[in-house]
Coordinates of C-alpha atoms and ligand atoms in Angstrom, one line a residue:
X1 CA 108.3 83.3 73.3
X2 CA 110.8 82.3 76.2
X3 CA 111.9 78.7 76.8
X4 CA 111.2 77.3 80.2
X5 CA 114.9 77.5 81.2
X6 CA 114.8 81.1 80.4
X7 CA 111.5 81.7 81.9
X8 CA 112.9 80.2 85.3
X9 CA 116.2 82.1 85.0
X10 CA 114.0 85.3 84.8
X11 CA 112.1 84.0 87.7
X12 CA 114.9 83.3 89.9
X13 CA 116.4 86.6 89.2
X14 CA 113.5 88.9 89.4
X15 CA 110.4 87.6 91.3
X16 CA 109.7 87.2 94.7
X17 CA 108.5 84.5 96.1
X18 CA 106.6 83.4 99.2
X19 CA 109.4 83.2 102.3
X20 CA 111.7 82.4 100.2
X21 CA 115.1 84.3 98.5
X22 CA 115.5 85.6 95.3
X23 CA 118.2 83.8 94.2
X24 CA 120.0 80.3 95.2
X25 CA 116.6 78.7 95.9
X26 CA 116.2 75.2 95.2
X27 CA 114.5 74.5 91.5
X28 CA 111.0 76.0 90.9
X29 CA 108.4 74.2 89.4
X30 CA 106.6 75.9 86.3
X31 CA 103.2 75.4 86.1
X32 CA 101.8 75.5 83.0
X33 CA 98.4 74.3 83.9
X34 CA 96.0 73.0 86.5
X35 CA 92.8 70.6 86.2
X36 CA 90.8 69.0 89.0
X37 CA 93.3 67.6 91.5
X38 CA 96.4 68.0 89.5
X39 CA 98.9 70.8 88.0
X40 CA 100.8 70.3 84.9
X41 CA 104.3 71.7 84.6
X42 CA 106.1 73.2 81.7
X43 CA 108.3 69.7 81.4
X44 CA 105.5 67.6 81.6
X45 CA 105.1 66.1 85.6
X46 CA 101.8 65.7 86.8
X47 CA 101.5 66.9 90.0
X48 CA 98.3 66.2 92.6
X49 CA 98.0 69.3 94.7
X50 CA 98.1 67.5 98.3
X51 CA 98.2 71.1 99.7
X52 CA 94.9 72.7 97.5
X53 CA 97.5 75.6 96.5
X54 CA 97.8 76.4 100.2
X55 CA 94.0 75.3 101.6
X56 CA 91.8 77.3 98.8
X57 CA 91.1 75.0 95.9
X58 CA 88.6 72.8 97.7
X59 CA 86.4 71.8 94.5
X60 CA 89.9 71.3 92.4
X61 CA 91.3 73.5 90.2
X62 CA 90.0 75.5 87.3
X63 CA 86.3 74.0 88.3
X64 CA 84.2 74.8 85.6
X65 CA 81.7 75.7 87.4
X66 CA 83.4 78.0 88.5
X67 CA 85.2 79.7 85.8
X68 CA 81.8 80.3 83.7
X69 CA 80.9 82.3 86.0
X70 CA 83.5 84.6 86.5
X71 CA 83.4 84.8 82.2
X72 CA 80.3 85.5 82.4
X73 CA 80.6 88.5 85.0
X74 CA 83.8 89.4 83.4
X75 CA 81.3 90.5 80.3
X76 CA 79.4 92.5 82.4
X77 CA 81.9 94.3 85.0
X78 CA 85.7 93.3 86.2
X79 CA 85.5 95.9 88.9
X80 CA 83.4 99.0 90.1
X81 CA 84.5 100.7 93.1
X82 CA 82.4 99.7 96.3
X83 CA 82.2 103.2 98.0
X84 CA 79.3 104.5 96.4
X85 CA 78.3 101.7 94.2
X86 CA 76.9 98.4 94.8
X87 CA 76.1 95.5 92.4
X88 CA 74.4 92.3 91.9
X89 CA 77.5 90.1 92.5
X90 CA 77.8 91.7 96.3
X91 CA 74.2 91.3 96.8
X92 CA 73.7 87.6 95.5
X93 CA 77.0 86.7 97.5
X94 CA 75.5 88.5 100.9
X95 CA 72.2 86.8 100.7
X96 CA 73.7 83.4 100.4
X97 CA 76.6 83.8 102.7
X98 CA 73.4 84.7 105.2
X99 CA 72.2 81.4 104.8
X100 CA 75.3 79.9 104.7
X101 CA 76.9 81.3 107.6
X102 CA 75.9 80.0 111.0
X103 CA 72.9 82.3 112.3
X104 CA 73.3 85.4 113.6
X105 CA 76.5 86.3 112.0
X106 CA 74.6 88.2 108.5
X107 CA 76.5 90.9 108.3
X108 CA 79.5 91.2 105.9
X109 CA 82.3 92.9 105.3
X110 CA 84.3 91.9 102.1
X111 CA 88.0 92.0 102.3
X112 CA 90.7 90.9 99.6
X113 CA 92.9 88.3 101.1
X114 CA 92.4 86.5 104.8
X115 CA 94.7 88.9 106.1
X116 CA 92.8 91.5 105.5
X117 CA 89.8 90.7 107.0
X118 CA 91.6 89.4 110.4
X119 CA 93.0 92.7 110.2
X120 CA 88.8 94.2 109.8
X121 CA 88.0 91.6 112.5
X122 CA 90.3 93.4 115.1
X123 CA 89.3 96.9 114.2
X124 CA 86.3 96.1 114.4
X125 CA 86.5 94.9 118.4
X126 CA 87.9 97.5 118.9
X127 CA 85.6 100.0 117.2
X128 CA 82.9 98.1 119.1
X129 CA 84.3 98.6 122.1
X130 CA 85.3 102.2 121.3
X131 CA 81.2 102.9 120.7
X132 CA 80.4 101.1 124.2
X133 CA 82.0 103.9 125.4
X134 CA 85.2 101.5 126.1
X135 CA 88.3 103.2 123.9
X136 CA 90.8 101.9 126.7
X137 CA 89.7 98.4 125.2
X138 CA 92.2 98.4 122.8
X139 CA 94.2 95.0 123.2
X140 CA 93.5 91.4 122.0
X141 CA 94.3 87.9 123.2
X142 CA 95.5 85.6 120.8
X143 CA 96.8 81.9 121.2
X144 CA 100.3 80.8 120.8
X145 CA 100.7 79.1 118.2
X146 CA 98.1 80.4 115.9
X147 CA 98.7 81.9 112.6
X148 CA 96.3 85.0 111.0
X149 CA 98.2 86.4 108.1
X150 CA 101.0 87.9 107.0
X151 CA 100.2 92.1 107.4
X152 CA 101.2 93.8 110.5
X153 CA 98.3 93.7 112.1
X154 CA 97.5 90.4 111.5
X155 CA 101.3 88.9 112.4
X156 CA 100.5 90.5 115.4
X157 CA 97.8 88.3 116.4
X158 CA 100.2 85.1 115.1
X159 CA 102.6 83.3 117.6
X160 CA 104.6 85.3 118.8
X161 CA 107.8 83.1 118.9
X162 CA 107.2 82.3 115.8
X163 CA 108.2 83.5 111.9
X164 CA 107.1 87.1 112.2
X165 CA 109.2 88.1 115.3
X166 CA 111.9 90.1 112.8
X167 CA 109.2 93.0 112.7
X168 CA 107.7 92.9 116.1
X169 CA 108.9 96.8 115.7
X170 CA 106.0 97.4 113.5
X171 CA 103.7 95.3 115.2
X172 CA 100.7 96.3 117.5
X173 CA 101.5 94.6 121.3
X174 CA 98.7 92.0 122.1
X175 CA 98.4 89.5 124.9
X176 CA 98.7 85.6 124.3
X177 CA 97.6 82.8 125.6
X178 CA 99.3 79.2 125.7
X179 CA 97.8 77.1 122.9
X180 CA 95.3 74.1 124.1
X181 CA 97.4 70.8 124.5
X182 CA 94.4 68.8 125.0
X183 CA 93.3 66.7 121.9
X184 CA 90.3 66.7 120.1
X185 CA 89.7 63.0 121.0
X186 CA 91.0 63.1 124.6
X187 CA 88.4 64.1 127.6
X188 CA 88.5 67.2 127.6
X189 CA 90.9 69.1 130.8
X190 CA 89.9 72.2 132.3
X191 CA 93.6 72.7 133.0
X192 CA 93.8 73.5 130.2
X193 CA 92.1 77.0 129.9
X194 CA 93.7 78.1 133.1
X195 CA 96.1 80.5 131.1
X196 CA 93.7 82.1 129.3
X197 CA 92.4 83.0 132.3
X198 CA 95.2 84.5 133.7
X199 CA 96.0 86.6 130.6
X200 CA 92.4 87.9 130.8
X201 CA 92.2 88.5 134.6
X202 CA 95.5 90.3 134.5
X203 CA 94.5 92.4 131.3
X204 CA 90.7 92.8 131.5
X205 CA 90.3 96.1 131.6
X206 CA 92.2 96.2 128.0
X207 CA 90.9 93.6 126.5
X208 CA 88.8 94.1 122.9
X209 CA 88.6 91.0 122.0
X210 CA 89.8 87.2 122.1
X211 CA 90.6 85.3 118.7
X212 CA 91.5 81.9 117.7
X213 CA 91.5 79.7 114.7
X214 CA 88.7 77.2 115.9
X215 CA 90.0 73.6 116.8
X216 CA 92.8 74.0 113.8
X217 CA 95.9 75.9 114.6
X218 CA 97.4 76.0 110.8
X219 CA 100.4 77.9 109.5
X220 CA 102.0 77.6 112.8
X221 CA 102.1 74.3 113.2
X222 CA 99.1 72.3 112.3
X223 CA 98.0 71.4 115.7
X224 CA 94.7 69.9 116.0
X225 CA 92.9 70.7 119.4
X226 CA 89.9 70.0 122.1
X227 CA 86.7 72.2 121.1
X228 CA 86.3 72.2 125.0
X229 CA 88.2 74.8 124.7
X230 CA 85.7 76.9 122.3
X231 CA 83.0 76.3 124.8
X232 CA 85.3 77.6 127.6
X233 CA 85.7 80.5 125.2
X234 CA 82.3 81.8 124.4
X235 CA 81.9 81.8 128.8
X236 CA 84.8 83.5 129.1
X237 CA 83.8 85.8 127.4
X238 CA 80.0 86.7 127.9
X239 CA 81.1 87.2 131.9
X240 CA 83.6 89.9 130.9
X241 CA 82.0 91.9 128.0
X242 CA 85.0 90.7 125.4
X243 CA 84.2 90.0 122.1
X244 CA 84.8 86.5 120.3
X245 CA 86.2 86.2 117.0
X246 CA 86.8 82.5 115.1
X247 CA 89.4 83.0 112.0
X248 CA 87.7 80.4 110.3
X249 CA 90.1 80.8 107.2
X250 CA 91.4 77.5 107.2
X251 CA 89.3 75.1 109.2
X252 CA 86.3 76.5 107.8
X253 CA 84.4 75.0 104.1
X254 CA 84.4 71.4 105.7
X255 CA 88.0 70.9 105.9
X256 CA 87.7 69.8 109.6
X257 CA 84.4 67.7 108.8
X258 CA 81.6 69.8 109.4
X259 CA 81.5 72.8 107.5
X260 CA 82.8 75.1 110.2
X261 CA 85.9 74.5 112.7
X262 CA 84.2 75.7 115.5
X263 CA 81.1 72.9 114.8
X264 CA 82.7 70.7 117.1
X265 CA 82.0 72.4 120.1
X266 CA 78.2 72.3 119.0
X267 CA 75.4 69.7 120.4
X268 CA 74.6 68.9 117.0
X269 CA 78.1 69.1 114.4
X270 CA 76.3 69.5 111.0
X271 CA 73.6 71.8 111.8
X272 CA 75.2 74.8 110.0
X273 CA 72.6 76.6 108.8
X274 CA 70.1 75.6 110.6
X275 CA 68.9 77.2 114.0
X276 CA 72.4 76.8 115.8
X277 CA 71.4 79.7 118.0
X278 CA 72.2 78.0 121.6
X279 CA 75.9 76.8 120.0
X280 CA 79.2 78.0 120.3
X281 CA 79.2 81.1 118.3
X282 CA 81.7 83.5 117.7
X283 CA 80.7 87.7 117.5
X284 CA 83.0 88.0 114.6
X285 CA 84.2 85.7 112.0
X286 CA 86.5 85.7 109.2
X287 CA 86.4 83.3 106.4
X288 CA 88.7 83.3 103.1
X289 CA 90.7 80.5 100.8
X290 CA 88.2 78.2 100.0
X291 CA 85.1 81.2 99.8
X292 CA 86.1 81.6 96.0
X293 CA 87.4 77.8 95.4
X294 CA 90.6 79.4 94.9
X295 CA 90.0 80.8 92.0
X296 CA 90.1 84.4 92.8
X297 CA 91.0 86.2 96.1
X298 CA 88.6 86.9 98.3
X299 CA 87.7 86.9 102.1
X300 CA 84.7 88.1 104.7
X301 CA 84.8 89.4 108.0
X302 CA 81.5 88.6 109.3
X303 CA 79.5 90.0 112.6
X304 CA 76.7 89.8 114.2
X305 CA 73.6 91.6 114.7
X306 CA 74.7 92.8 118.1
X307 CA 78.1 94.0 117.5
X308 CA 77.1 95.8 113.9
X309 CA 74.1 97.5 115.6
X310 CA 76.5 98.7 118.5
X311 CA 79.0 100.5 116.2
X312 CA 75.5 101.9 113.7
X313 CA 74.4 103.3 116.4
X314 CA 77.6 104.8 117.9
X315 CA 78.6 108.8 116.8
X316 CA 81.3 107.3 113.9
X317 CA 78.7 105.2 112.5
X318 CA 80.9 103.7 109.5
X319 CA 83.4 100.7 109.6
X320 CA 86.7 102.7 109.7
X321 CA 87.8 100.3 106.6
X322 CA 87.4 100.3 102.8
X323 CA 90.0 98.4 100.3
X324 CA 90.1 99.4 96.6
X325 CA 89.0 95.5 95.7
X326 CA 86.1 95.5 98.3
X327 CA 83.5 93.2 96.8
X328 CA 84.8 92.6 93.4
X329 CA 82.3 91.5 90.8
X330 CA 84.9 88.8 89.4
X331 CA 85.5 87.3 93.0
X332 CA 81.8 87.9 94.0
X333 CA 81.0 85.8 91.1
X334 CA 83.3 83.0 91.9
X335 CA 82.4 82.9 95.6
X336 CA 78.4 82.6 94.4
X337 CA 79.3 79.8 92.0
X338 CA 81.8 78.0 95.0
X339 CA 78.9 78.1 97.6
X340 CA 76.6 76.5 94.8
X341 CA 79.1 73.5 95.0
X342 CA 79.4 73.4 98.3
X343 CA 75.6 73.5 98.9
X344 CA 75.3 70.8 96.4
X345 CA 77.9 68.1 96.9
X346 CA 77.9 66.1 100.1
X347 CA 81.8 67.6 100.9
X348 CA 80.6 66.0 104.5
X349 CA 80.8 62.9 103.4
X350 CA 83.7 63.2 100.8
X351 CA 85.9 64.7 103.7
X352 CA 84.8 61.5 106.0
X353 CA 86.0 59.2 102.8
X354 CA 89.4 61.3 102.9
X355 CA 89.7 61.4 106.9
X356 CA 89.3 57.5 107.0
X357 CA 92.3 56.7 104.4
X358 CA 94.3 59.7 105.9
X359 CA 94.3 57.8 109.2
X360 CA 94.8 54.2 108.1
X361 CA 98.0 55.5 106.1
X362 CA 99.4 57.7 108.4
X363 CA 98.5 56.0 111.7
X364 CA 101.2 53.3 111.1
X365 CA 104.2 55.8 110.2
X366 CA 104.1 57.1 114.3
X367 CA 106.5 53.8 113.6
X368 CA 109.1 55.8 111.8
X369 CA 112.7 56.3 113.8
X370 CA 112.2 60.1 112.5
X371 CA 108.6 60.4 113.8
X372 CA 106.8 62.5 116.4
X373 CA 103.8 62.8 116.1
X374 CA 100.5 62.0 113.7
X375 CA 98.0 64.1 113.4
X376 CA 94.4 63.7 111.4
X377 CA 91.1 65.3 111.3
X378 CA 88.9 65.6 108.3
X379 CA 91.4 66.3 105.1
X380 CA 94.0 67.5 107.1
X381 CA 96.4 65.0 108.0
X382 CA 100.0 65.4 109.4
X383 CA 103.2 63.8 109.8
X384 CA 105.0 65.8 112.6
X385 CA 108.5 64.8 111.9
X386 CA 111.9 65.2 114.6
X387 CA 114.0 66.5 111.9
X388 CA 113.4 67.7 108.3
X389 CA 115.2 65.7 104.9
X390 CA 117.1 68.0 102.5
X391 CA 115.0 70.3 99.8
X392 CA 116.9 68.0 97.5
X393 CA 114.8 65.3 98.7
X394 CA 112.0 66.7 98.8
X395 CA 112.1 67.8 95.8
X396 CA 112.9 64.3 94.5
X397 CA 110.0 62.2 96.4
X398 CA 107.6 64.5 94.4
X399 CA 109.2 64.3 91.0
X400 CA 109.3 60.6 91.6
X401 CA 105.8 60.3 93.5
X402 CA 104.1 63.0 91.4
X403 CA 102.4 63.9 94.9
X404 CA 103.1 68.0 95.7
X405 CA 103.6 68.2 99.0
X406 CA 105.2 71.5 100.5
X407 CA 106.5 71.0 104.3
X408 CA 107.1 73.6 106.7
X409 CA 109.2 73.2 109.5
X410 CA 108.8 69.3 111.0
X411 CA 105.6 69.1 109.0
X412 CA 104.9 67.4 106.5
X413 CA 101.3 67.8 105.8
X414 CA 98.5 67.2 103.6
X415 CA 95.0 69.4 103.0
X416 CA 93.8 68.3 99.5
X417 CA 91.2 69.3 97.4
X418 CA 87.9 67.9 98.7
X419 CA 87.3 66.4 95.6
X420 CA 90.8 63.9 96.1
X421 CA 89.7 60.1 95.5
X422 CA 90.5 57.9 97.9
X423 CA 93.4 56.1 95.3
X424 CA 94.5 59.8 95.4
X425 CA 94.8 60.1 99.3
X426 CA 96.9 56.7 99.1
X427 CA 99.5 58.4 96.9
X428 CA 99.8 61.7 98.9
X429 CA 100.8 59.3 102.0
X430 CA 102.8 57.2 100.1
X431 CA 104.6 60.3 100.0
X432 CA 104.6 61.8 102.9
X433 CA 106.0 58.3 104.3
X434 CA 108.8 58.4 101.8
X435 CA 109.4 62.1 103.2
X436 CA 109.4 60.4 106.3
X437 CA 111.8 57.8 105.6
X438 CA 114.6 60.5 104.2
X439 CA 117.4 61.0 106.4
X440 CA 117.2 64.2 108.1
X441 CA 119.0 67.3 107.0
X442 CA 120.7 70.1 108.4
X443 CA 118.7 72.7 110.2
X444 CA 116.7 75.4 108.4
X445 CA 118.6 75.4 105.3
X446 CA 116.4 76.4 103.1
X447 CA 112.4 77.4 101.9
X448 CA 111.0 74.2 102.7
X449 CA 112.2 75.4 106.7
X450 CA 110.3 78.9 105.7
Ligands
PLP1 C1 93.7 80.9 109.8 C2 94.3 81.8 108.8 N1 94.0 83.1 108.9 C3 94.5 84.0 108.0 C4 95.3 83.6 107.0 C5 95.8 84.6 106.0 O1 95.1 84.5 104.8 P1 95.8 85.1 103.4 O2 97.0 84.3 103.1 O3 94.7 84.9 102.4 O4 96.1 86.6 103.7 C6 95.6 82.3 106.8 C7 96.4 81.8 105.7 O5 97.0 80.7 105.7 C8 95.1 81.3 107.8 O6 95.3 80.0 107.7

């Protein structure tokens, strides 16, 4: 058995991790074990995930619930191959997700990361608009900004300023749109929308599909904005023939409040569900992270009725995609025994609890000299900062804090599990503030700038 020191060396030395370098990487934490809101390393710390492992452990970690039933399928079947085969973990899964998933959009496609299914989201616009006789429709619109994954396809949909522009050689060539500037609780401006316009008036005859992560932009920047804009959206584009698609991969699971992002836009937040029919509804969804609980991977690229019938009823009447994992039992099983908790808990009013400290705790640090901005909505909350402290001192507000918080960029940011207590959410801003309080560091010196 390896120490933890040699463990790490081996690490360091060997394994890649997440936009970060192999070597001469600031110290790694080993986790050794994870329970509710917290993770246990190797030496001991206790560490409350104020990140939910990157937005997917919303009922905590190793949920009990949870884990019996992926033991329990993992008697049964691990994996069967989905071309060909189907199973009782796919099925259960679909028929809940139908009810689950805001009407009209029943039918699924399973995918094995987020990525992946932004990825089956745009082929399938464009294989839509291929049957409707369109194949010149071939381009999206994205929003600056915005952040869809990591595979070519999907970077190509992300801002394109931003961390992906190394390998714009391998990406497709969309069209973008500025982000919305307008707030979620400023009136909403119809100024706003007027570049979107423009991209689609000077593109239309191209133009598959538009996609957006609704009212939360995440991994580019964690900007929060006016579900005006959704609204404007859905118009936009029933007058042109374009297809909608919400990336609900982060906001979705009730991390903005309701259970979906794009429920702000609607008459009635909180009627997911329910007959939502005459809301703001996207053609094509994606959803991912928090589907499973984070405890395996798994993600969905939803439709409609209309746009599935469309491409069934077309001459290549298959969904051009199929990955090896597609609807595995193990993930199915997790996914069934997530929705149970999140049909069962009032996460509504949990996030509400945890929106309501997040903004008395982080309202007052828009007072720091280092300071930009402060950003909160449901268990999201931001501290937008004008330059970033060291990794050294990062690293040491969590040791001494026993908050794990991971920055990007100016933001330091906080999305934990929905199960956090409110005592919890005090300690996860007491230190982000002490983040806040560092002196800044040099530029982009490191993975915390990834
Ligand atoms: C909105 C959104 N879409 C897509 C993705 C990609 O998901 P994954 O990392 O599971 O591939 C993410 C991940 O952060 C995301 O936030």
């Amino acid at each position: 058995m390896k120490n933890a020191s040699e463990l790490l060396e081996f690490d360091a030395g060997h394994l890649w991790h997440p936009y970060a370098a192999l070597r001469n990487t600031p110290a790694r934490f080993l986790a050794r074990s994870a329970q509710g809101t917290t993770i246990e390393t190797a030496d001991g710390l206790k560490l409350i995930d104020a990140v939910s492992s990157w937005w997917c452990v919303a009922h905590g970690h190793n949920c009990l619930e949870i884990v019996e039933a992926i033991r329990k399928q993992s008697e049964k079947m691990c994996h069967v191959m989905f071309g060909g085969f189907t199973h009782e973990p796919a099925i259960e899964l679909g028929e809940r997700l139908v009810k689950f998933l805001p009407k009209g959009l029943n039918k699924i496609f399973y995918a094995d990361s987020g990525s992946i299914s932004v990825e089956c989201a745009a082929k399938m616009a464009v294989q839509y608009q291929f049957a409707k006789g369109h194949p010149e429709k071939c381009k999206l619109v994205a929003l600056k900004g915005g952040y869809h994954g990591d595979t070519a396809g999907a970077m190509a949909l992300s801002d394109p300023d931003g961390m992906h522009t190394l390998f714009r050689g391998i990406m497709p060539q969309h069209y973008f749109a500025e982000r919305p500037n307008c707030r979620a609780d400023e009136p909403w401006d119809d100024r706003d929308f007027a570049s979107m316009e423009q991209v689609v008036a000077e593109h239309e005859g191209e133009i598959a599909a538009i996609i957006c992560e609704p009212v939360f932009q995440g991994g580019n920047g964690m900007w929060l904005y006016n579900a005006g804009y959704l609204k404007r959206l859905r118009k936009l584009c029933d007058e042109k023939g374009i297809l909608l698609i919400f990336d609900e991969i982060a906001a979705g699971f009730y991390r903005t409040g309701p259970r979906w992002g794009m429920e702000h836009a609607w008459g009635t937040p909180g009627a997911a569900g329910k007959d939502c029919a005459a809301d703001v509804l996207p053609d094509i969804m994606t959803i991912g992270k928090a589907l499973t609980g984070g405890h395996m991977t798994m993600a969905a690229c939803v439709a409609s009725e209309m746009v599935a019938d469309v491409i069934t009823n077309s001459k290549i009447s298959a969904f051009m995609h199929g990955p090896t994992y597609m609807a595995n039992p193990l993930a199915c099983a997790a996914a069934i025994a997530s929705l149970d908790l999140f049909e069962n808990r009032d996460y509504a009013s949990r996030v509400a609890a945890i929106e309501k400290r997040l903004r008395a705790n982080l309202e007052p640090l828009r007072n720091l000299e280092n300071a930009a901005d402060v950003r909160v909505l449901g268990a999201i909350g931001c501290l937008e900062l004008k330059a970033i402290p060291t990794s050294d001192d990062i690293l040491r507000v969590i040791k001494e804090t026993g908050v794990w918080l991971r920055p990007f960029c100016n933001y330091v940011y906080t999305m934990p599990p929905l199960i956090t207590s409110e005592s919890e959410v005090d300690r996860i801003c007491e230190a982000i503030k002490m983040i806040g309080q560092c002196e800044p560091g040099p530029v982009c010196d490191d993975e915390f700038h990834e």
